[in-house]
XYZ file of C-alpha atoms in Angstrom:
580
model
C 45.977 -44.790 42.617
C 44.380 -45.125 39.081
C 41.566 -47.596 39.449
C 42.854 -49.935 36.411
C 46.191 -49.506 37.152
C 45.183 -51.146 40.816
C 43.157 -54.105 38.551
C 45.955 -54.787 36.548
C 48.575 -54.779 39.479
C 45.666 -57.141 41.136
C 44.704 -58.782 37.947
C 44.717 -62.577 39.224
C 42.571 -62.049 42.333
C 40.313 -59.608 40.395
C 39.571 -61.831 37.934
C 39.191 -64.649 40.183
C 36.573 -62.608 41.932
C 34.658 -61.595 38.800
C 34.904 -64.796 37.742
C 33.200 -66.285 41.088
C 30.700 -63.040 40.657
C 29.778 -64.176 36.816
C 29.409 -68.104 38.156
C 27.006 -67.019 41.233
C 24.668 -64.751 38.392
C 24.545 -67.341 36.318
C 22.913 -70.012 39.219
C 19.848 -68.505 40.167
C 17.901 -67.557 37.016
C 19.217 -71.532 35.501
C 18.033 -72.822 38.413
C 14.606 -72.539 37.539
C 15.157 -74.227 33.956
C 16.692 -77.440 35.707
C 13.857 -77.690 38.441
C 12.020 -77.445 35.466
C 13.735 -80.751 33.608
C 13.472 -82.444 37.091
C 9.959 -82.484 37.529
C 8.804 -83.062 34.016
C 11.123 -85.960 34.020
C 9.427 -87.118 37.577
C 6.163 -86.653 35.891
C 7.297 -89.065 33.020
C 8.863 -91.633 35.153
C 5.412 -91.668 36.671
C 3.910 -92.192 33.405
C 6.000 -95.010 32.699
C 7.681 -92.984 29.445
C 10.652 -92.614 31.186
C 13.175 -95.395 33.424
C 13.651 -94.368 36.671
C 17.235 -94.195 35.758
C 16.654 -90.746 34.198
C 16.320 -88.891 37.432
C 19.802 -89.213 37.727
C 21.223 -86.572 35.460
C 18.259 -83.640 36.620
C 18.965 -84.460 39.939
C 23.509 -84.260 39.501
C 22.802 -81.140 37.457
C 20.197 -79.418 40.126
C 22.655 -80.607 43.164
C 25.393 -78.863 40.617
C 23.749 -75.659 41.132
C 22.555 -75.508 44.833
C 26.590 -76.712 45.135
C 28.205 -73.686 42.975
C 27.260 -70.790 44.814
C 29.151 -71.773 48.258
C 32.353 -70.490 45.956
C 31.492 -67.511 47.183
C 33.337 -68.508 50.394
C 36.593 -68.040 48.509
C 35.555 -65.186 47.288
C 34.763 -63.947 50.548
C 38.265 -65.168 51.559
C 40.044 -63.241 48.736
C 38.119 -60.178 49.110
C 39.429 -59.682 52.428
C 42.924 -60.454 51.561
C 42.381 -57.691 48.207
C 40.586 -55.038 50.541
C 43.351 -55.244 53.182
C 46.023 -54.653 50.373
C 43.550 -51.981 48.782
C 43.833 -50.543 52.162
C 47.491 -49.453 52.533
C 47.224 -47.661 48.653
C 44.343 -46.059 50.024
C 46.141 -44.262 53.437
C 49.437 -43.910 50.982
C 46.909 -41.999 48.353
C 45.540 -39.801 51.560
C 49.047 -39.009 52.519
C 50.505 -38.161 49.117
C 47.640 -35.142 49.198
C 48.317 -34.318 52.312
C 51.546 -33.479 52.109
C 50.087 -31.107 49.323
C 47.642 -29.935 51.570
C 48.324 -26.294 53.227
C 48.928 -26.074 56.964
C 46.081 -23.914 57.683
C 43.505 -26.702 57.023
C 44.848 -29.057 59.792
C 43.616 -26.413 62.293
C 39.719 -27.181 60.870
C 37.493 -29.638 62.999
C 35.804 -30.230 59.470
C 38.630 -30.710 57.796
C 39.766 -33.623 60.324
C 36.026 -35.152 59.919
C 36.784 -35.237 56.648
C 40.116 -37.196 56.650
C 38.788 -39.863 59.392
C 35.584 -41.019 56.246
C 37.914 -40.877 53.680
C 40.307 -43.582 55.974
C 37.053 -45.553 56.873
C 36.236 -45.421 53.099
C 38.369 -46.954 50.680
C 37.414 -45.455 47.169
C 38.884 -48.312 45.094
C 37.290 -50.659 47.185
C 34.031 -49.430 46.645
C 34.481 -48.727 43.369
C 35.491 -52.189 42.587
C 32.454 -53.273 44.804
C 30.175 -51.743 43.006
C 31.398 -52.488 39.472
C 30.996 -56.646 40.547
C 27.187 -55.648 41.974
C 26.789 -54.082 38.149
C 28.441 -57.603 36.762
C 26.122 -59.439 38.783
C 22.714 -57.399 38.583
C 23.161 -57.325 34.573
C 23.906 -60.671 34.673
C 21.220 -61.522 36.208
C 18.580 -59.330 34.981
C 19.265 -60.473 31.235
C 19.010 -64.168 32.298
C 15.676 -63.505 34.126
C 14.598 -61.851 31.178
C 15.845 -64.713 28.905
C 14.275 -67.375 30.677
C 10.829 -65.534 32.003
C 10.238 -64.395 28.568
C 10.429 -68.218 27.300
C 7.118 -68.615 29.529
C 5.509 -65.476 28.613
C 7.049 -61.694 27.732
C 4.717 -60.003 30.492
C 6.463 -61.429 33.199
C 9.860 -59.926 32.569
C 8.079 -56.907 32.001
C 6.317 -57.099 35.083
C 9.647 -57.651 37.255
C 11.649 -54.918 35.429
C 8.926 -51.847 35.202
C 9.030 -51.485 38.774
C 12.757 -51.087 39.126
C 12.757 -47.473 37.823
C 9.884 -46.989 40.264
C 12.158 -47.392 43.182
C 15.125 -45.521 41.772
C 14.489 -41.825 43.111
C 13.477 -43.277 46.349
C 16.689 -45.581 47.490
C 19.128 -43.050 45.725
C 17.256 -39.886 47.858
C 17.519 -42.005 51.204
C 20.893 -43.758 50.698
C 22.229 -40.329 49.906
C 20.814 -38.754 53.385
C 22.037 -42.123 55.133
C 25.566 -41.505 54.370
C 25.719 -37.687 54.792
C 24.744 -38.544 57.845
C 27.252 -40.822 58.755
C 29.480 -38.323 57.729
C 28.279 -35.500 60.108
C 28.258 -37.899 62.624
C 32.671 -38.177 62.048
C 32.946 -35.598 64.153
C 31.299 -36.914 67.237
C 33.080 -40.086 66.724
C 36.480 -38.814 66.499
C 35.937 -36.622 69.959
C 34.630 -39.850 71.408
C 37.598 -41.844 70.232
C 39.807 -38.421 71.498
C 38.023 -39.048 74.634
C 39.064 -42.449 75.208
C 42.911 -41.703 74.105
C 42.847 -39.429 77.249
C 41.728 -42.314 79.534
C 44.241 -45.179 77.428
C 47.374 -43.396 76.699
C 50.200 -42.523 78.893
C 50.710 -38.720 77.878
C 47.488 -38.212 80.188
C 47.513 -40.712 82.920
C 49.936 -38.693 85.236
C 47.857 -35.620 85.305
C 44.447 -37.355 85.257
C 45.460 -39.741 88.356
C 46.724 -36.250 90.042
C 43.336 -34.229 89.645
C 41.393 -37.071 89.893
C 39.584 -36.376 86.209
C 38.920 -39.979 85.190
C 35.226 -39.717 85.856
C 35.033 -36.398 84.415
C 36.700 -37.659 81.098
C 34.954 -40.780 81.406
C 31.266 -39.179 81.827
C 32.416 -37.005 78.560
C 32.988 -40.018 76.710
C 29.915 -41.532 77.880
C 27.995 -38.621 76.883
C 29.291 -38.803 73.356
C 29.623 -41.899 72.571
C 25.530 -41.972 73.590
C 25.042 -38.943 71.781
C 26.553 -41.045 68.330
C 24.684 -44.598 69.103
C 21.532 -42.613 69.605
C 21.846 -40.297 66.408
C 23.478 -43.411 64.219
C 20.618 -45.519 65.247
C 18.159 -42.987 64.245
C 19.151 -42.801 61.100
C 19.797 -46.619 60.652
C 16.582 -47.034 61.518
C 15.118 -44.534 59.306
C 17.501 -46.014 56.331
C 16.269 -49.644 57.414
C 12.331 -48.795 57.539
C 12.607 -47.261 53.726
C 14.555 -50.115 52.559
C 12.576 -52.749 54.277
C 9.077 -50.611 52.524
C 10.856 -50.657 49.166
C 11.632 -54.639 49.781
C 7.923 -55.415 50.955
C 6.545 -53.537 47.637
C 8.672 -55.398 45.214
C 6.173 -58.328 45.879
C 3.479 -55.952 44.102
C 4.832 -56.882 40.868
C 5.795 -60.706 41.981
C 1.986 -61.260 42.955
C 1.449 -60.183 39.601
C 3.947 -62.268 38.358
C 2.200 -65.340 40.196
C -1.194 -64.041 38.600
C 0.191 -64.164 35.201
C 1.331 -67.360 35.867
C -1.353 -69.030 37.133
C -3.423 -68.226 34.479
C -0.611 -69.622 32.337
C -0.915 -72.905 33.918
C -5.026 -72.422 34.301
C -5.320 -72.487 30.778
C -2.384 -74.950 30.162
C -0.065 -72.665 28.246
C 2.579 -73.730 30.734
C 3.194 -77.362 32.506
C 3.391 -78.459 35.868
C 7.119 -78.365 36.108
C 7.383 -74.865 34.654
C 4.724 -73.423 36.880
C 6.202 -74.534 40.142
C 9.447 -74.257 38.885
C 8.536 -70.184 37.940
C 6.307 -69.620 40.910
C 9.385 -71.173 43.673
C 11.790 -68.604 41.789
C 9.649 -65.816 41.907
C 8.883 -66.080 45.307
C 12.760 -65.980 46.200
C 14.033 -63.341 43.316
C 16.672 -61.070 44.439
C 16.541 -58.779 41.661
C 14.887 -55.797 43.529
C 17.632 -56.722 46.490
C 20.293 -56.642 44.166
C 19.208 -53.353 42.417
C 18.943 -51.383 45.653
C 22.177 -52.313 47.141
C 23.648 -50.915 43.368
C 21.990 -47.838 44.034
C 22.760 -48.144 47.661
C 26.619 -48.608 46.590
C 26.687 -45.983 43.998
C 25.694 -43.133 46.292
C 27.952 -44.064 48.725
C 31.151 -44.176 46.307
C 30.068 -40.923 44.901
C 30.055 -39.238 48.418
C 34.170 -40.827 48.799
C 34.796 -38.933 45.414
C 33.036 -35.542 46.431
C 35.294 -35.611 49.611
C 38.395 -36.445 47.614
C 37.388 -33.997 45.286
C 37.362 -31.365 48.005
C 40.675 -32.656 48.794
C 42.171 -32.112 45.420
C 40.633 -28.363 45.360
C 42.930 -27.398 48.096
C 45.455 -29.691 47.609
C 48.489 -26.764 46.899
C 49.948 -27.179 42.806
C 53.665 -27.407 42.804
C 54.329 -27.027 39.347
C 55.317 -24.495 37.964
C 57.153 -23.275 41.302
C 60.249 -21.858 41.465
C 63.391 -22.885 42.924
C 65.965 -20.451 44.646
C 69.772 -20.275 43.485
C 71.262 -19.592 46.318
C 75.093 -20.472 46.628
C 76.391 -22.115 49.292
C 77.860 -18.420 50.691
C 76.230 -16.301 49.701
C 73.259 -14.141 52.188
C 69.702 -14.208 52.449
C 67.221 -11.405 51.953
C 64.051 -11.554 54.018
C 61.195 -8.942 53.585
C 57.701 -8.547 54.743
C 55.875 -6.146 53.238
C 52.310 -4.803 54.606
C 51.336 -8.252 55.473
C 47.637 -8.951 57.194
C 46.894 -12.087 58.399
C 43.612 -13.413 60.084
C 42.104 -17.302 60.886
C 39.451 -18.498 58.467
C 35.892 -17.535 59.648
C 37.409 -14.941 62.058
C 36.939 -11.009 61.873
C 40.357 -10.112 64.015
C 43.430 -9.619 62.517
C 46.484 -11.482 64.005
C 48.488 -9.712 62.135
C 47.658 -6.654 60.681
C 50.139 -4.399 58.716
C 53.259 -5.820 59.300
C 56.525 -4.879 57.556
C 60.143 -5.602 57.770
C 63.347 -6.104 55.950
C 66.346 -8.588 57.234
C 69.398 -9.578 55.702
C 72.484 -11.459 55.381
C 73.374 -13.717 58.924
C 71.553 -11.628 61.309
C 70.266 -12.549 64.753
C 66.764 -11.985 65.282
C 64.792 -12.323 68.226
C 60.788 -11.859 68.001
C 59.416 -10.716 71.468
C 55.669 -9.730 72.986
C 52.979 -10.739 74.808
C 51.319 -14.048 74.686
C 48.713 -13.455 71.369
C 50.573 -11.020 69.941
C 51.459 -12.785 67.099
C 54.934 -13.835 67.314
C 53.868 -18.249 66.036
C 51.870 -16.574 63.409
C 54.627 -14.771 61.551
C 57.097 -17.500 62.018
C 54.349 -19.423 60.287
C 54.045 -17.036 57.749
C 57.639 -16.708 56.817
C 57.946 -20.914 56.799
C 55.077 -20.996 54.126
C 52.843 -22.916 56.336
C 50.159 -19.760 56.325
C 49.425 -17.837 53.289
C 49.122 -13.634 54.182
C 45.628 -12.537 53.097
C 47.072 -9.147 52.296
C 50.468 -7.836 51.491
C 53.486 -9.757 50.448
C 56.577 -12.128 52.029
C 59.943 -12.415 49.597
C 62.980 -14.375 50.173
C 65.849 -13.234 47.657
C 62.983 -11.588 45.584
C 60.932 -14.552 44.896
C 57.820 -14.342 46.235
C 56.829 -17.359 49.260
C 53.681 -18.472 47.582
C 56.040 -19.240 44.456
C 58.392 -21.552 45.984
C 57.784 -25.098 46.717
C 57.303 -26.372 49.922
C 60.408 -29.126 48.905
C 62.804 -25.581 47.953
C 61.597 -24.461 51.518
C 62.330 -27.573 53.813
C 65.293 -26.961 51.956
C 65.985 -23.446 53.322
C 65.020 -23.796 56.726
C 65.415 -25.234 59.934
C 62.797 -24.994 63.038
C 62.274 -25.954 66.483
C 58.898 -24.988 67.164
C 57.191 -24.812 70.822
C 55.331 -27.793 70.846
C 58.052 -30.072 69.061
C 57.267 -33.271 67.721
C 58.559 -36.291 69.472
C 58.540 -39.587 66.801
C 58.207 -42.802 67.959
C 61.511 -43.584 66.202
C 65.111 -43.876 66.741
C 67.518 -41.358 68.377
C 69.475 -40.826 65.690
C 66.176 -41.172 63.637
C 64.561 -38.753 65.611
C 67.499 -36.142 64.539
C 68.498 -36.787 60.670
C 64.770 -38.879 59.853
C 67.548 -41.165 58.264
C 69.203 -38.794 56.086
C 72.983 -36.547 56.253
C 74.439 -39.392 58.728
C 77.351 -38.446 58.391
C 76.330 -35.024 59.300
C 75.117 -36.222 62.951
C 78.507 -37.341 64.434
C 79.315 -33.777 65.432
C 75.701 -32.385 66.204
C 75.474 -35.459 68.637
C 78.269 -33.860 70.718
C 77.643 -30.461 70.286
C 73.664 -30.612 72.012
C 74.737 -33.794 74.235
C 72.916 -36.398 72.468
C 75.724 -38.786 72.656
C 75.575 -38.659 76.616
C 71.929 -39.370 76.289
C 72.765 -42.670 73.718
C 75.538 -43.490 76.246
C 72.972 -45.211 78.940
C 70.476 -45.983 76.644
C 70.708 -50.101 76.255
C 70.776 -49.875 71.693
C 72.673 -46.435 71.928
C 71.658 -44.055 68.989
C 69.446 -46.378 67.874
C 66.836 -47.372 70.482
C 63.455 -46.416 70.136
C 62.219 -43.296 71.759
C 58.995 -42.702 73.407
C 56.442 -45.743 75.305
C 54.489 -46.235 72.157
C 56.550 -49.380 71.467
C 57.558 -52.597 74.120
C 61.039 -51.711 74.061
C 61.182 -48.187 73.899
C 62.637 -45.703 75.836
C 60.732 -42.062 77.552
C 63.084 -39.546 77.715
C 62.680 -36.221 79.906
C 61.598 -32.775 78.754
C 65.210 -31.411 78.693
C 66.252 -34.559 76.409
C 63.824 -33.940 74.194
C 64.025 -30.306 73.544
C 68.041 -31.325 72.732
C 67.335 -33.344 70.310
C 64.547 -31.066 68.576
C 67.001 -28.219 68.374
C 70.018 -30.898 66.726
C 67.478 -31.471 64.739
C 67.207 -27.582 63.279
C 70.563 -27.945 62.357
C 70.266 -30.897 59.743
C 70.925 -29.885 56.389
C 73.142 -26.686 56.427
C 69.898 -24.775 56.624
C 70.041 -21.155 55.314
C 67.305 -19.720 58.053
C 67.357 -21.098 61.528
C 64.422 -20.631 63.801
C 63.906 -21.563 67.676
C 60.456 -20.762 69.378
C 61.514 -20.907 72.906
C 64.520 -23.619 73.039
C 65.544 -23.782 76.034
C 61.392 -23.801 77.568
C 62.361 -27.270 79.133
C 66.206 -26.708 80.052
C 67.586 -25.950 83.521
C 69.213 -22.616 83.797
C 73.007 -23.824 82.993
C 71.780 -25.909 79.947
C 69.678 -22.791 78.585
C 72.815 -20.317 79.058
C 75.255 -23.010 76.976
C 72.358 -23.604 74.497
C 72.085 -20.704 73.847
C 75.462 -19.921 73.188
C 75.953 -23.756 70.905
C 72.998 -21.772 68.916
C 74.828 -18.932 68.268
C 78.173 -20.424 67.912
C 77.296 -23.092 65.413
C 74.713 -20.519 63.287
C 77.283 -17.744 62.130
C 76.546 -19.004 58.488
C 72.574 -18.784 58.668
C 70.471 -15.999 59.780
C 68.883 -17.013 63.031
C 65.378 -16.280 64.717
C 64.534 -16.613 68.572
C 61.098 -16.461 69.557
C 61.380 -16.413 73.393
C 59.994 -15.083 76.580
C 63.201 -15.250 77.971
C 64.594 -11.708 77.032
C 68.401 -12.169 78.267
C 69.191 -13.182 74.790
C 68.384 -10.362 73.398
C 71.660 -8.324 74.006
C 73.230 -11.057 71.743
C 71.098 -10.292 68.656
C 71.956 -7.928 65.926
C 67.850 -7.015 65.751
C 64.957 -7.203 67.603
C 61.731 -7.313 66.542
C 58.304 -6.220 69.085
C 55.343 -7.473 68.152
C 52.025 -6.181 70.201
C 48.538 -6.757 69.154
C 49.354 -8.292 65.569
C 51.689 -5.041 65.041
C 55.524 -4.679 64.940
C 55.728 -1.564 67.369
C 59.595 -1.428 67.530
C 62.565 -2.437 65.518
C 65.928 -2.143 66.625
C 69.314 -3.474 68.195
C 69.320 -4.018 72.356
C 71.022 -0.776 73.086
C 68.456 1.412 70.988
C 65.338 -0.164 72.417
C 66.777 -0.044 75.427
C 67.180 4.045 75.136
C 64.300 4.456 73.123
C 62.402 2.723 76.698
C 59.171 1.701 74.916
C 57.226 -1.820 74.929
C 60.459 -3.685 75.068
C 62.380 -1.902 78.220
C 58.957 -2.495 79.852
C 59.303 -6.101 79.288
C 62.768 -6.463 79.909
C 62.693 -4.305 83.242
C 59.182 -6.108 84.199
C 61.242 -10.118 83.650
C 64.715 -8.058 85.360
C 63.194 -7.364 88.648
C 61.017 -10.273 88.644
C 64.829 -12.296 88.943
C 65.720 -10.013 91.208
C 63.220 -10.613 93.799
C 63.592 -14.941 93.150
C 67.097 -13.638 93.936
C 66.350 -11.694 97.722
C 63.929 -14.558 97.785
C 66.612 -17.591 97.260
């Protein structure tokens, strides 16, 4: 969010809180003119020239400012109230980039370190933080100036040469501070990983079984010594520099008190204004106030470099292009010589790979484990970009159409499917096409499963919530594939279905999939090759290389890579069969 947009939206309780900022400058440097007033008029109520009545108004208007500066308790009050509502801009501006922000990047460790600062960090917070520390030093620095300079002009002089002095030095260590807090993110976040596996419920079944608690526990121990000890280090670094730029700044306040005294000495000053000077002096936060600027600054420009680095990946939708397909009409699919490897790896996991499909074909993708089969699928959803080599749909280029015009175009049920902490019928439709859900409810059997649950379709799935209701593996997987079918998509894909499903419910599946997908072309990426006689192609995959293209009955003949599998999973059911 625009940082004066968010003022003006907040323009009451900013202002409030600049105002409270500009009322707390203004104290301290005043200050010393009324304990100035005060004494001189004790001095001449002493010396008879004055009633003793005239204390009165030094004393109300002293009292006045010792009084003002508690305000700041409502302004602590308010700033809490502003930063919490700052706060839920500031995750809504991280997840407006991130849904710009390309697949491949949520597989980097750095890149995760780097999201956790920027949601401990709230750039508009600090930013606003540091623009009331600029009110307030400024503030105060020209009233200091204004009322030292009425005594003599060396001492403002005297306070204000040695702030440049100390500029290199608090910039150069605030900077490594918080750099260091930042490579730290990374420990923290596998500590806090650490913990989930001991606190939440998707572990505690296996960890109770193998007895890993004091495994897991000893890792977290490890770690979260490992941060303390590292974080303490360089607190205590950061702490001994600022504490050795805070003793120094009374080099130029003993001056001060020098220049002073010999103001008073040889009585170019009075009583009142040298103990009034000296007592100020002695407590002057200017140095304080100046370092924690600096302090501020470096930190706020750290939260831009990281949203910076944000932006520069961040993927540019304009300009894309959107594809005119009618609501019959077939699509075209073609790969052509595409390589594709992980960032700061030398192997290809995909190397070479070419292939045309079209219209409302079945397609099944088969090999090994590693061979590649996740990583195309990727590649053809957009989610990975090929490093060489080219994907089309209908003739347009991937990398040219949005990631909106491809949500659009297909549906997926990947292996490790996501189950939401939402609604059944949430879980299916995420609250859109309801009227579209009636008859994929009956089709995969999620109406049985909202018949004996207590708020039907919508209860809340899943033990994250009180209420809410765990379903089984089987359950689940029926819901993720209803899900696929959302939308009218034009390209279906399933990698492994029917993993979690009994026998019976795979076979029928199965068949609902094919059934209800004559209108789309459809992609199976399975283990479980029985399927394959039901496809128009098939597709072999080994070592990051198609190896064989064809329908059942050719590969079959042709007995290469996939009659080895097939035979190898055939006799493997025919020995649980003798065995049975």
């Amino acid at each position: 969010m625009n940082f004066m947009k968010m003022l003006k939206k907040r323009r009451m309780v900013s202002l409030i809180l600049i105002c409270i900022t500009i009322i707390i400058s203004i104290v301290d440097p005043i200050s010393i003119l009324a304990q100035e007033y005060l004494i001189d008029t004790v001095e001449e109520i002493i010396g008879n020239v004055l009633p003793i009545g005239a204390m009165f108004m030094p004393i109300v208007f002293l009292c006045f400012l010792y009084i003002i500066p508690n305000i700041h308790l409502i302004g602590d009050y308010l700033k809490i109230k502003w930063s919490l509502d700052i706060e839920a801009e500031n995750i809504l501006e991280l997840q407006d980039k991130l849904k710009k922000i390309p697949y491949v990047c949520f597989e980097s460790n750095e890149f995760y370190d780097k999201i956790q600062y920027l949601k401990e960090n709230n750039r508009l917070e600090i930013r606003f933080s540091f623009v009331l520390q600029v009110l307030e030093f400024i503030i105060n620095t020209v009233l200091y100036v204004y009322v030292l300079f009425r005594y003599s002009w060396i001492l403002p002089v005297l306070c204000l040469v040695f702030l440049p002095c100390t500029t290199h030095f608090i910039t150069k260590f605030s900077k490594e501070h918080y750099n260091k807090l930042f490579s730290l993110t990374f420990d923290q976040r596998m500590a806090e990983d650490k913990m989930n596996i001991l606190t939440e419920k998707e572990y505690a079944k296996e960890i109770r079984v193998f007895g890993a608690s004091g495994f897991i526990q000893k890792g977290w121990e490890r770690l979260i010594k490992g941060f303390n000890k590292e974080y303490l280090k360089s607190l205590e670094r950061y702490s001994f520099i600022s504490k050795v730029i805070f003793i120094s700044q009374y080099i130029p306040i003993l001056l001060c008190l020098g220049v002073v005294l010999f103001l008073y000495w040889n009585q170019k000053i009075s009583l009142a204004a040298f103990i009034a000077v000296s007592n100020h002096l002695l407590h002057m936060n200017l140095l304080n106030l100046y370092q924690g600027l600096v302090s501020s600054y470096s930190k706020y420009k750290l939260v831009c470099k990281k949203h910076q680095e944000l932006n520069e990946i961040m993927q540019n939708e304009e300009g894309k292009k959107k594809l005119e397909i009618e609501e019959k009409s077939s699509i075209e699919i073609i790969f052509e010589h595409v390589f594709f490897r992980y960032p700061n790896t030398d192997t290809y996991v995909l190397e070479d790979v070419s292939f045309q499909l079209k219209g409302k074909q079945k397609v099944v993708l088969v090999g090994e484990n590693g061979s590649g089969k996740s990583t195309l699928i990727k590649l053809l959803l957009g989610l990975y970009k090929a490093e060489q080599g080219k994907i089309f749909i209908n003739g347009v280029e991937i990398n040219e159409l949005s990631r909106q015009e491809l949500s659009k175009l297909f549906g997926c049920v990947f292996q490790d499917y996501a189950k939401y902490a939402l609604s059944l019928k949430e879980n299916v439709g995420f609250g859109e096409r309801e009227e579209e859900l009636t008859g994929l409810m009956k089709v995969y059997e999620i109406d049985k499963i909202a018949s004996h649950l207590q708020d039907s379709y919508d209860t809340i799935l899943g033990k994250l919530y009180g209420d809410g209701v765990e379903l089984s593996g089987g359950e689940w997987q029926k819901i993720g594939i209803a899900r696929a079918f959302v939308g009218n998509k034009k390209v279906l894909i399933f990698d492994e279905p029917t993993a979690s499903l009994d026998p019976i419910a795979e076979v029928n599946t199965f068949q609902n999939i094919i059934e209800h997908s004559k209108e789309s072309m459809t992609f199976f990426v399975t283990h479980r090759l029985g399927i394959a006689s039901q496809v128009n192609q098939i597709l072999v995959l080994n070592q990051g290389k198609i190896c064989e293209i064809g329908d059942f009955e050719e590969l079959m003949k042709k007995r290469g890579k996939f009659y080895q599998l097939y035979e190898t999973q055939r006799k493997l059911y025919i020995r649980e069969e003798c065995i049975e």
